[in-house]
XYZ file of C-alpha atoms in Angstrom:
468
model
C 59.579 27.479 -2.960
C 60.821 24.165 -1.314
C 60.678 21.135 -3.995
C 61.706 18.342 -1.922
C 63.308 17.805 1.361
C 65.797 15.041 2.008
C 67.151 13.783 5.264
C 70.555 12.474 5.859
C 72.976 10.771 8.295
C 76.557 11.526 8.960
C 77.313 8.434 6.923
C 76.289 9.797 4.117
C 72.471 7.363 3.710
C 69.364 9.276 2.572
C 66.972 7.869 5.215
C 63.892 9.929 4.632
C 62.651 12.485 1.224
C 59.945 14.431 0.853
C 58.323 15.774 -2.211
C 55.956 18.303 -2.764
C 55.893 19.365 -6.333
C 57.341 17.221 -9.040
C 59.985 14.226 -7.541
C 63.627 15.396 -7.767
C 66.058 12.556 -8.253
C 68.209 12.034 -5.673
C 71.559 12.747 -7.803
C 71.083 15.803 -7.347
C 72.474 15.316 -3.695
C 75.634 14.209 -5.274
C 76.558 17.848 -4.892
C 75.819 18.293 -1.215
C 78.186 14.856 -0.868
C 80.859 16.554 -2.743
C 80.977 19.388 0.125
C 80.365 16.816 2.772
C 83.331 15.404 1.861
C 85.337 18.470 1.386
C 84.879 19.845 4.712
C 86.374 18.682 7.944
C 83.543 18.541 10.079
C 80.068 17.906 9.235
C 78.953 21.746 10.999
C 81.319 23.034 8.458
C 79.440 21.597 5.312
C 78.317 25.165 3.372
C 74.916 25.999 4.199
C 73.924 27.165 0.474
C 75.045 24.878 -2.337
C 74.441 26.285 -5.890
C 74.187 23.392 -8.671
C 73.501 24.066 -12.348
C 69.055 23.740 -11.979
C 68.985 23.219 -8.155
C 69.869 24.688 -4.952
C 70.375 23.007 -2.043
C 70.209 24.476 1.596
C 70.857 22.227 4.762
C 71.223 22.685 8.032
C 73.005 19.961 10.489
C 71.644 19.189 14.065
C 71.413 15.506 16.303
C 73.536 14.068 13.282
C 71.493 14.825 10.810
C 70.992 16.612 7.513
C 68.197 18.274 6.482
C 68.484 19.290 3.217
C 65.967 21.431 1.215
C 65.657 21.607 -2.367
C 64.992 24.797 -4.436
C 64.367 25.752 -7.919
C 63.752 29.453 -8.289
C 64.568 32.774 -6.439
C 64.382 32.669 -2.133
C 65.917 34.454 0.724
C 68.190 31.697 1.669
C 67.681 32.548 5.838
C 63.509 31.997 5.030
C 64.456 28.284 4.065
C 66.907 27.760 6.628
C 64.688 29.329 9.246
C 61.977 26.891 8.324
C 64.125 23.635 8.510
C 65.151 24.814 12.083
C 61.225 24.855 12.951
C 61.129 21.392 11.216
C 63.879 20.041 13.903
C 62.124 21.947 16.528
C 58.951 20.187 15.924
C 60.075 17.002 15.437
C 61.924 17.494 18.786
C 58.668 18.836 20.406
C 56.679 15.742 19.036
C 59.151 12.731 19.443
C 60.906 14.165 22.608
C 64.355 12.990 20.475
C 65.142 13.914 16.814
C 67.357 11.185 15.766
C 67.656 8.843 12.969
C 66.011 5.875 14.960
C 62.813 8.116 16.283
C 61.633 9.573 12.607
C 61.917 6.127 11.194
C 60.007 4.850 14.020
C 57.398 7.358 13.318
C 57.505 7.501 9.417
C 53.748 7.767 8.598
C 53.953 10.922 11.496
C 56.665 12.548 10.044
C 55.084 12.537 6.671
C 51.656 13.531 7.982
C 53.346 16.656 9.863
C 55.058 17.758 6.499
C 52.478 17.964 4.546
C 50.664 19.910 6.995
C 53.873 22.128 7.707
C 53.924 22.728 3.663
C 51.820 23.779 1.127
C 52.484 23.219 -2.171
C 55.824 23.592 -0.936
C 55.123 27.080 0.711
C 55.592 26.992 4.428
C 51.707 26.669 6.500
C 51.285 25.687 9.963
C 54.475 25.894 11.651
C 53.370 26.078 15.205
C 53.415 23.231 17.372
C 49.954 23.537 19.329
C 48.128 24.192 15.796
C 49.998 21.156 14.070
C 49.094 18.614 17.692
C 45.391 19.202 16.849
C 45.855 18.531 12.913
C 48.055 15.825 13.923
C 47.765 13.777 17.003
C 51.268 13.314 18.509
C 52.268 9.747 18.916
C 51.667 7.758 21.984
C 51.553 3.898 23.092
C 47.831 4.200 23.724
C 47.076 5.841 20.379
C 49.865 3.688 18.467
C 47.590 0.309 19.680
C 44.128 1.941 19.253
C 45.262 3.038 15.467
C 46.026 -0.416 14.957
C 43.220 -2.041 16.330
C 40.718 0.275 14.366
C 42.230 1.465 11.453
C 41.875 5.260 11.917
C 45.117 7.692 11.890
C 46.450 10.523 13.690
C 44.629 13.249 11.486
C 42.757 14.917 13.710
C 38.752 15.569 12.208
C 38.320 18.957 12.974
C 40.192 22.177 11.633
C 42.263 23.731 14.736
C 39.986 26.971 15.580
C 43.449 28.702 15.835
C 43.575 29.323 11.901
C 40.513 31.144 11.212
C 41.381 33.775 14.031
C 43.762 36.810 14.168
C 46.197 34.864 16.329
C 47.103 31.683 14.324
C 49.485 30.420 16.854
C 47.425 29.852 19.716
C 44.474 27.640 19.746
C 41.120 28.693 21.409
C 39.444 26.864 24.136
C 42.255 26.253 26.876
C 41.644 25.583 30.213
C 43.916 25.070 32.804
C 43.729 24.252 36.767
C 47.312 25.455 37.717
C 47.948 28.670 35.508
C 51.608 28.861 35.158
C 54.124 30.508 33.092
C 58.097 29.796 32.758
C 60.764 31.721 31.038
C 64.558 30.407 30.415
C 66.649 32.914 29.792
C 69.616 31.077 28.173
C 72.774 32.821 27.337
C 75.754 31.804 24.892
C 79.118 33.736 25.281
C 82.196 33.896 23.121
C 85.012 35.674 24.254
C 89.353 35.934 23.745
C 90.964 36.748 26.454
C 94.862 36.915 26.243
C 97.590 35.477 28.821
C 97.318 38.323 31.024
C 93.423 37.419 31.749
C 91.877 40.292 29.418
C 89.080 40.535 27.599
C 90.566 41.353 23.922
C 86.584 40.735 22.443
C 83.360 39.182 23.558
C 79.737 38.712 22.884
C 76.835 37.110 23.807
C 74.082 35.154 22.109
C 70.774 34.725 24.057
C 67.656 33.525 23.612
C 64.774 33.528 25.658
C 62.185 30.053 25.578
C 58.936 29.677 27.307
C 56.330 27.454 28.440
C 53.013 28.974 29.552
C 50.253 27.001 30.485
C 47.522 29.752 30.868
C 43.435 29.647 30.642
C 42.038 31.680 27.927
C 43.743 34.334 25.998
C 46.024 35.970 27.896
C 47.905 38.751 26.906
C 51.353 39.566 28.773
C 53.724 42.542 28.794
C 57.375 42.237 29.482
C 60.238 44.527 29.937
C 63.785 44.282 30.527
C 66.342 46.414 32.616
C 68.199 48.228 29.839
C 66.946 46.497 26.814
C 69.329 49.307 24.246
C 71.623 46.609 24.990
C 69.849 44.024 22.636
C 70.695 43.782 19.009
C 69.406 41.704 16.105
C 66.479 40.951 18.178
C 64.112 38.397 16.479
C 60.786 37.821 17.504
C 58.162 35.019 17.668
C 55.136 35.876 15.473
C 53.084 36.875 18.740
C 55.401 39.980 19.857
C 53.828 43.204 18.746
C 56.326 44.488 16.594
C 55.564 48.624 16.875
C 55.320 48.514 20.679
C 58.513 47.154 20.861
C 60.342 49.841 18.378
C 58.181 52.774 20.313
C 58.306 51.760 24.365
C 61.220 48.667 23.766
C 58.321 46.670 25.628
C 57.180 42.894 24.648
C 53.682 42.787 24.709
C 52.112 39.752 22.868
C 49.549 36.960 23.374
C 51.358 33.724 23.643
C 51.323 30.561 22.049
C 50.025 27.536 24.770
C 53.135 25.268 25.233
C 56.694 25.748 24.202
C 58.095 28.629 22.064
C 60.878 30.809 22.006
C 59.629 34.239 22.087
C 62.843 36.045 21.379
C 66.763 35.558 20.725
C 69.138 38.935 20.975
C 72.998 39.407 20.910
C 74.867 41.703 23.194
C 77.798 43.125 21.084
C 81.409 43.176 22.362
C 81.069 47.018 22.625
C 78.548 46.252 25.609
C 80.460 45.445 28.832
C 80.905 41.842 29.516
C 82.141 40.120 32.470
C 83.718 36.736 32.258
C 82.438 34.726 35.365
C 85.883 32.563 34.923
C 89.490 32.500 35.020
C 91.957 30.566 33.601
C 95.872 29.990 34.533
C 97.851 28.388 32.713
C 101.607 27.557 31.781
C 102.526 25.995 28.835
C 106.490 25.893 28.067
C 108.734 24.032 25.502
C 112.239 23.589 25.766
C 114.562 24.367 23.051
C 117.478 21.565 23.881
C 114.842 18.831 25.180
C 112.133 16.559 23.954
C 110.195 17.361 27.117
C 107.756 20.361 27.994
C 105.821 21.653 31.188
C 102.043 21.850 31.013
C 99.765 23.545 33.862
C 96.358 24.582 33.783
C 93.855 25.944 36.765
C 89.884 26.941 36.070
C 88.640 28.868 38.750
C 84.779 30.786 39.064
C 84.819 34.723 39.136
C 81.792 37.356 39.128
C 79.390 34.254 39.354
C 76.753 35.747 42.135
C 77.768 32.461 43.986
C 76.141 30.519 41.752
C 77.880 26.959 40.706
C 79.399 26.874 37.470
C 78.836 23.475 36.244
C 79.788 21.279 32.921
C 83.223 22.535 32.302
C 85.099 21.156 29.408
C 88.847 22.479 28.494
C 90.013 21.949 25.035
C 93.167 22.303 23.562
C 95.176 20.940 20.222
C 98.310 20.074 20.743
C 100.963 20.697 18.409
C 102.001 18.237 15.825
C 105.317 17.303 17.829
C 103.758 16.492 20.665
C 103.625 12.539 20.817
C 102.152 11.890 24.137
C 101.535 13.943 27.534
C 101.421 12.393 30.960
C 99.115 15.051 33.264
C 97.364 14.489 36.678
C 94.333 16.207 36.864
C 93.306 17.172 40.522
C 89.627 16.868 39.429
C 87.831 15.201 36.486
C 89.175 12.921 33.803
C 91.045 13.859 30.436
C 91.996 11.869 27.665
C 94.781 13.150 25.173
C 94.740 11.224 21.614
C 97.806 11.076 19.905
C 96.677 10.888 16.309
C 94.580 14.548 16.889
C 96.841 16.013 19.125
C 93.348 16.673 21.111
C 93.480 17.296 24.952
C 90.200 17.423 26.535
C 89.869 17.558 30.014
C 86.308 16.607 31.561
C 85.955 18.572 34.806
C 82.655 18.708 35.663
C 81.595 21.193 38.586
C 84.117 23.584 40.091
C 84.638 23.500 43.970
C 85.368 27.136 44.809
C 87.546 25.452 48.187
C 89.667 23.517 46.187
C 90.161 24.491 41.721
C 90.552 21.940 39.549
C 94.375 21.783 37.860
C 96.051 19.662 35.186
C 99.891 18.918 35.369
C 102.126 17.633 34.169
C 104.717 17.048 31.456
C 104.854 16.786 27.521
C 106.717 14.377 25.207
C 108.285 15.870 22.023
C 109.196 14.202 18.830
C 113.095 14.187 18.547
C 114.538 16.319 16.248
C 111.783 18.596 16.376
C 112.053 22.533 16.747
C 110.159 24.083 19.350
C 106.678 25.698 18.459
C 106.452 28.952 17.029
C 103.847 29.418 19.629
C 101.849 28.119 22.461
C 98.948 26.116 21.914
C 95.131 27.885 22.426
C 92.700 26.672 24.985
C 88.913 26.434 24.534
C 86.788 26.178 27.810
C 83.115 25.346 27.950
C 81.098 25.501 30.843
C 77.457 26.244 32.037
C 76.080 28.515 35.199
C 72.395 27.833 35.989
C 69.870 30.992 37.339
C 72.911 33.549 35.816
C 72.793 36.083 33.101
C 75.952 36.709 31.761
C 74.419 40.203 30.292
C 73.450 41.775 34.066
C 70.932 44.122 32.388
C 68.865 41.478 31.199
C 65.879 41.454 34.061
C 62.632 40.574 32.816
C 59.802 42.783 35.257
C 56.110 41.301 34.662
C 53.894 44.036 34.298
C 50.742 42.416 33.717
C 48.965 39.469 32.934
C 45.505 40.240 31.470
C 43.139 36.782 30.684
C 40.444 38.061 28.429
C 37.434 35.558 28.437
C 34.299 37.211 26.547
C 32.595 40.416 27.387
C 33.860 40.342 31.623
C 37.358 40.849 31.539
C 37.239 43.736 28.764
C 34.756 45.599 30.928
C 37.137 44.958 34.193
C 40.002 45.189 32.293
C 40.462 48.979 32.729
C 40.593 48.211 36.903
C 41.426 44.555 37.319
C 44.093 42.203 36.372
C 44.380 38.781 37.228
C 48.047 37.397 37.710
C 49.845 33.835 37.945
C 53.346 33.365 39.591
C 55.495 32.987 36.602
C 59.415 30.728 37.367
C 62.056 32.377 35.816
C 64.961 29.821 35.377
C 68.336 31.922 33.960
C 67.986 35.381 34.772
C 68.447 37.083 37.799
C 64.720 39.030 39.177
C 61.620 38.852 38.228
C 58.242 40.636 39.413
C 54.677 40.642 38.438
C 51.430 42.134 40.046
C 48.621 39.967 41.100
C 46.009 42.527 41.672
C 42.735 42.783 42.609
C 42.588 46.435 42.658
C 44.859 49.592 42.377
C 45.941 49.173 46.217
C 45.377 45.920 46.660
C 48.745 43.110 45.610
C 49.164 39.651 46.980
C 51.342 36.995 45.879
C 48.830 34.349 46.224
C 47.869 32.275 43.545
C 44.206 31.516 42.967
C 43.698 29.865 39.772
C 40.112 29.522 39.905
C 39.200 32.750 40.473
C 38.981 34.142 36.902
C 36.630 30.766 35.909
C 34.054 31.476 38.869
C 33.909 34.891 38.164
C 33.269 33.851 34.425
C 30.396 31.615 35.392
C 28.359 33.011 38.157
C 29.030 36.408 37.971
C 26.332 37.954 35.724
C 25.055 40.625 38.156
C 27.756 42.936 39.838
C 26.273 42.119 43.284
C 27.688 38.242 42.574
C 30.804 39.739 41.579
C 31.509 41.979 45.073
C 30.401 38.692 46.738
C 33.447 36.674 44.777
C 35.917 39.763 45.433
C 34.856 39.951 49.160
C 35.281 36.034 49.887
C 38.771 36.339 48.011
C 39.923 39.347 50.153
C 38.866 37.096 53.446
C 41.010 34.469 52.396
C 44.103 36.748 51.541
C-alpha cells in the first residue's frame, strides 16, 4: 500500500516524510519536481505520476503537497481519498493546516500517522476515534507534557473499535443535544452573451456536526433526491436503504463529518441566481477600447449574495486599462493581463459596475474575440439545486434495554440548525398525537435513571406534558 508519505511547500522544500515500510530516498521526488515545474499552476501538477519502481500520488491543498508513495498495484482514488482525510484531520486537530502549524506540532503529526496507518494500510481514519488515541494539542496539555514527561497517547483503546460502529465512540453525554447540517453547494455554469445557460452543474456536499447523547440513530430524506448522482457516502449511511427507499438512515459519528457529497448534472434544471452585463469592444483604427461590466442578484429567495469576485484575462495587447468601479476595488496587472475586480456584497438598490476604457499596444490588430469573464460569489441559507430539502423524520437515542422497548411508540427529538438549504422538519414526540417543538434535553437521561417501574415512567411523561 502507501510506503512513505512526503510533505511539500510550493517552493519546492520537503518539510515533513513519513515512512512506514522500508525508507524511500527522497530522489525519488525528483519526478514529482519535474511536473511541478512543468505545469503552470501548482492545482495543475498531475495527480498520478508513474516513475520506473515508484508511483507517486499527491494532492495540493493550503499550499501544500502531500505526496504518497506506492510500490505495487492500488486504485489510485483509494490513496487520494485517504490523503484528503489526512488534510481533513490535520485541519480538525490544528484548526489550520499550514506549513507553520504541522511543524509546530511535529511529534503530533507523527503520532496521528502512525495511528492513521498500518503497516502502511489505512486504520483509524475518524477523527473522534483518533482524539482518544491521540490527545489533540492544547496550551494546558503542551505545559503539563513538559513538566511530567508523559505524551499525548492516550492509555486506553477507544471502545469505538471493538464495536459494529467504528466511527463513533461509546459513552457520550451531552447537556444541550444538538445537531447541524451545512448544505454547501458548488456551481459551474457557461452562459453566453445573451444571458443563457449553454451548460451547468452543481457539486454539493453536505457536512455535519452533531453533538448527541448516546447512540442515536437518524433518518433523512430529501425532496426529490433522483436528482443526485455520484452520491458518496460516509461509512455510517446504510448503503441498501438508500438504493431501496433513497432514504439516509445511519448512526452518526460525534463531531464533524461529512455525511454525503452529490452532483446535480446539467440535464437537471438549474437556475443561475445572477446576471451579468457586460460590453467589451475594440476598435479596429484605434489603440483604445470600451469596457463595461454590471453583476446583479436574480432567483436568490432574497437572500444576499455575498463574496463576489469577477475575473477576466485580458488580451495580450492590452497594456493598461483605466476603469471606475461603482463598488469594490480591482487591480489590473499588466504583466498577466489579469483583471480582478473585488466587489464584495451586492446592493440590490444600487449594482455594482466597472467602466471604463482600454489601452492597446500600437500596431496591434484587434482580437479575434472578446475576452471571457469568470465570476465567483457565495449566497448563505440558499440551495442552488431547489429540490434539495432535507425533512427529519426521526431521531431515535438508544441507551440499553429502555429505548428498544419504547422505541416502537416513542421517539425523542432535538432541534437540529440547518445552515444552506432551504426547510427543514423533525418530530419531537412523545406519542403518536402528541408533537412539540420544545427541547428537553434531559428527559431521555431521567427516564434512563429512575425509571425502572412503568409507574415512574407515566410520572416523568405526565410532569413533561404539564410543562408543554
Amino acid at each position: 500500500m502507501i510506503h512513505s508519505l512526503f510533505l511539500i511547500n510550493a517552493a519546492g522544500d520537503i518539510f515533513l516524510e513519513k515512512h512506514w515500510k522500508s525508507a524511500v530516498s527522497r530522489s525519488v521526488c525528483d519526478y514529482f519536481f519535474e511536473a511541478q515545474e512543468r505545469a503552470s499552476e501548482a492545482e495543475n501538477v498531475p495527480p498520478v505520476i508513474a516513475t520506473p519502481h515508484h508511483c507517486l500520488l499527491s494532492v495540493y491543498r493550503h499550499k501544500i503537497f502531500f505526496v504518497a508513495v506506492i510500490q505495487s498495484e492500488v486504485p489510485p482514488l483509494f490513496v487520494i481519498e485517504f490523503l484528503h482525510r489526512v488534510v481533513d484531520t490535520f485541519q480538525d486537530y490544528f484548526g489550520v493546516c499550514s506549513e507553520v502549524m504541522i511543524k509546530d506540532n511535529v511529534v503530533v503529526v507523527y503520532e496521528v500517522l502512525e495511528e492513521m496507518l498500518d503497516n502502511g494500510f489505512p486504520l483509524a481514519t475518524e477523527s473522534n476515534i483518533l482524539k482518544e488515541l491521540i490527545k489533540p494539542p492544547t496550551i494546558l496539555r503542551t505545559v503539563v507534557n513538559t513538566i511530567t514527561g508523559s505524551t499525548n497517547v492516550g492509555d486506553q483503546l477507544p471502545t469505538g473499535q471493538l464495536s459494529v460502529v467504528p466511527w463513533r465512540r461509546t459513552g457520550v453525554k451531552y447537556t444541550n443535544n444538538e445537531a447541524y447540517f451545512d448544505v454547501i453547494e458548488e456551481i459551474d455554469a457557461i452562459i453566453d452573451k445573451s444571458g443563457s445557460t449553454i451548460t451547468a452543474e452543481i457539486q454539493g456536499v453536505i457536512d455535519a456536526c452533531v453533538k448527541l447523547t448516546g447512540m442515536p440513530d437518524l433518518t433523512l430524506s430529501f425532496m426529490n433526491p433522483r436528482l443526485l448522482d455520484d452520491v458518496s457516502f460516509h461509512p455510517c449511511v446504510r448503503f441498501k436503504r438508500w438504493e431501496s427507499e433513497r432514504i439516509l438512515s445511519f448512526i452518526p459519528p460525534d463531531g464533524n463529518f461529512r455525511l454525503l457529497s452529490y452532483h446535480v448534472s446539467a440535464q437537471n434544471l438549474v437556475a443561475i441566481p445572477v446576471y451579468v452585463k457586460h460590453n467589451i469592444s475594440f476598435r479596429d483604427s484605434s489603440s483604445l477600447g470600451r469596457f463595461e461590466i454590471t453583476v446583479g442578484p436574480k432567483q436568490t429567495m432574497g437572500k444576499t449574495i455575498e463574496g463576489v469576485m469577477v475575473t477576466s484575462q485580458m488580451p495580450k495587447g492590452v497594456l493598461n486599462m483605466s476603469l471606475t468601479p461603482s463598488q469594490g476595488t480591482h487591480i489590473f496587472d499588466p504583466v498577466t493581463k489579469l483583471l480582478s475586480w473585488d466587489v464584495g456584497k451586492i446592493n440590490p438598490q444600487k449594482l455594482p459596475s466597472l467602466k471604463g476604457s482600454m489601452n492597446l499596444q500600437a500596431g496591434t490588430s484587434k482580437p479575434d474575440e472578446n475576452p471571457t469573464i469568470n465570476l465567483q460569489f457565495k449566497i448563505q441559507q440558499l440551495a442552488i439545486s431547489d429540490d434539495m430539502k432535507l425533512n427529519f423524520h426521526n431521531v431515535l437515542l438508544y441507551c440499553g434495554g429502555l429505548a428498544s422497548a419504547l422505541s416502537h411508540h416513542w421517539m425523542f427529538g432535538w432541534r437540529a440548525i440547518v445552515l444552506g438549504s432551504r426547510e427543514i422538519s423533525w418530530p419531537f414526540c412523545l406519542d403518536e398525537t402528541e408533537r412539540s417543538e420544545k427541547c428537553f434535553s434531559w428527559l431521555l437521561w431521567e427516564v434512563r435513571e429512575e425509571a425502572e417501574t412503568g409507574q415512574e415512567f407515566a410520572w416523568r411523561h405526565s410532569t413533561l406534558m404539564e410543562t408543554l
